[in-house]
Coordinates of C-alpha atoms and ligand atoms in Angstrom, one line a residue:
X17 CA 41.0 -24.6 -12.7
X18 CA 39.5 -21.7 -14.8
X19 CA 35.8 -21.4 -14.5
X20 CA 35.5 -23.4 -11.3
X21 CA 34.5 -21.3 -8.3
X22 CA 34.3 -22.2 -4.6
X23 CA 33.0 -20.4 -1.5
X24 CA 32.8 -21.2 2.1
X25 CA 34.8 -23.6 4.3
X26 CA 36.1 -25.5 1.4
X27 CA 38.4 -22.5 0.6
X28 CA 41.8 -22.1 2.1
X29 CA 44.0 -19.1 1.8
X30 CA 46.1 -17.1 4.3
X31 CA 44.0 -15.4 6.9
X32 CA 40.9 -17.5 6.0
X33 CA 38.3 -17.5 8.8
X34 CA 35.8 -20.3 8.7
X35 CA 32.7 -18.2 9.5
X36 CA 29.3 -17.9 7.8
X37 CA 30.0 -14.2 6.9
X38 CA 33.2 -15.2 5.2
X39 CA 31.2 -17.5 2.9
X40 CA 28.8 -14.7 2.1
X41 CA 31.7 -12.3 1.3
X42 CA 33.3 -15.0 -0.9
X43 CA 29.9 -15.4 -2.7
X44 CA 29.9 -11.7 -3.6
X45 CA 33.5 -11.9 -4.8
X46 CA 32.7 -15.1 -6.7
X47 CA 29.7 -13.6 -8.4
X48 CA 31.8 -10.7 -9.7
X49 CA 34.6 -13.0 -11.0
X50 CA 32.0 -15.4 -12.6
X51 CA 30.3 -12.4 -14.3
X52 CA 33.7 -11.4 -15.9
X53 CA 34.3 -15.0 -16.8
X54 CA 31.0 -15.5 -18.5
X55 CA 30.8 -11.9 -20.1
X56 CA 34.5 -10.9 -20.7
X57 CA 33.5 -8.0 -22.9
X58 CA 30.8 -6.5 -20.6
X59 CA 31.3 -4.0 -17.9
X60 CA 29.9 -4.9 -14.5
X61 CA 27.6 -2.3 -13.0
X62 CA 28.0 -2.5 -9.3
X63 CA 24.8 -1.7 -7.5
X64 CA 23.4 -1.7 -3.9
X65 CA 19.9 -3.1 -3.1
X66 CA 19.4 -0.2 -0.8
X67 CA 19.6 2.4 -3.6
X68 CA 19.0 0.6 -6.9
X69 CA 15.4 0.6 -8.0
X70 CA 16.1 -1.9 -10.8
X71 CA 17.6 -4.4 -8.3
X72 CA 14.6 -3.9 -6.0
X73 CA 12.3 -4.6 -8.8
X74 CA 14.2 -7.7 -9.8
X75 CA 13.9 -8.9 -6.2
X76 CA 10.2 -7.9 -6.1
X77 CA 11.2 -6.0 -3.0
X78 CA 10.0 -2.5 -4.1
X79 CA 6.5 -3.7 -5.0
X80 CA 6.2 -5.4 -1.6
X81 CA 7.5 -2.3 0.3
X82 CA 5.1 0.0 -1.6
X83 CA 2.2 -2.4 -1.0
X84 CA 3.0 -2.5 2.7
X85 CA 3.1 1.3 2.8
X86 CA -0.3 1.7 1.1
X87 CA -1.9 -0.8 3.5
X88 CA -0.4 0.9 6.5
X89 CA -1.7 4.3 5.3
X90 CA -5.1 2.9 4.6
X91 CA -5.4 1.4 8.1
X92 CA -4.3 4.7 9.7
X93 CA -6.8 6.7 7.6
X94 CA -9.5 4.5 9.0
X95 CA -8.5 5.2 12.6
X96 CA -6.8 1.8 13.0
X97 CA -3.2 1.4 14.1
X98 CA -0.5 0.3 11.7
X99 CA 0.6 -3.2 11.3
X100 CA 1.4 -5.4 14.3
X101 CA 3.6 -8.4 14.5
X102 CA 2.0 -11.8 14.9
X103 CA 3.4 -14.7 16.9
X104 CA 5.7 -15.8 14.1
X105 CA 7.2 -12.3 13.7
X106 CA 5.4 -11.8 10.4
X107 CA 3.4 -8.6 9.9
X108 CA -0.3 -8.9 10.1
X109 CA -2.9 -6.2 9.5
X110 CA -5.0 -5.1 12.5
Ligands
FAD204 C1 30.6 -26.3 16.2 C2 30.6 -25.1 15.2 C3 30.1 -23.9 15.5 C4 30.1 -22.9 14.6 N1 29.6 -21.7 15.0 C5 29.6 -20.6 14.1 C6 29.1 -19.3 14.5 O1 28.6 -19.1 15.6 N2 29.2 -18.3 13.6 C7 29.7 -18.5 12.3 O2 29.7 -17.6 11.5 N3 30.2 -19.7 12.0 C8 30.2 -20.7 12.8 N4 30.7 -22.0 12.5 C9 31.3 -22.1 11.1 C10 30.2 -22.3 10.1 O3 29.3 -23.3 10.5 C11 30.8 -22.6 8.7 O4 31.7 -21.5 8.4 C12 29.7 -22.6 7.7 O5 28.7 -23.5 8.0 C13 30.4 -23.0 6.3 O6 29.4 -23.2 5.4 P1 29.7 -24.0 4.1 O7 28.4 -23.9 3.3 O8 30.9 -23.5 3.4 O9 30.0 -25.4 4.5 P2 29.1 -26.5 5.3 O10 28.1 -25.8 6.2 O11 30.0 -27.5 5.9 O12 28.2 -27.2 4.2 C14 28.8 -28.1 3.3 C15 27.7 -29.1 2.9 O13 28.2 -29.9 1.9 C16 27.8 -31.2 2.1 N5 28.7 -32.1 1.4 C17 30.0 -32.5 1.8 N6 30.5 -33.3 0.8 C18 29.5 -33.5 -0.1 C19 29.4 -34.3 -1.3 N7 30.4 -35.0 -1.7 N8 28.3 -34.2 -2.0 C20 27.3 -33.5 -1.6 N9 27.3 -32.7 -0.4 C21 28.4 -32.7 0.3 C22 27.9 -31.4 3.7 O14 27.1 -32.4 4.1 C23 27.4 -30.0 4.1 O15 25.9 -30.0 4.2 C24 30.7 -23.0 13.3 C25 31.2 -24.3 13.0 C26 31.2 -25.3 13.9 C27 31.8 -26.7 13.5

């Protein structure tokens, strides 16, 4: 059915593996297909979160990373260590 997309265990096709990672891969494929379906005239610009600053900004990832870097440098400048991990695995300033 055109315009209906499915990911995960609900899918069946030759070689299908019912694994979590298969669902994630199918999600990426689905997002690309859906983009072309919704915007048939537009060109899809494929980007990586590791190298695309615009994606990092959209995900508010870059601001967080820069803020973390500034805080770490400030602590080091004051003779304190960097950040340490607290009990939950989150970073907490020393
Ligand atoms: C015992 C077991 C161990 C596994 N171990 C691993 C592993 O180690 N590594 C790995 O990668 N994969 C593992 N898997 C496979 C993995 O769990 C599945 O591939 C993955 O969970 C599929 O995700 P999904 O979102 O497609 O489906 P599901 O996780 O099945 O989610 C579907 C959801 O839809 C809900 N639902 C169903 N019908 C309706 C409805 N009509 N209306 C509303 N909601 C509905 C269900 O209740 C369910 O919550 C394991 C599977 C099993 C059974």
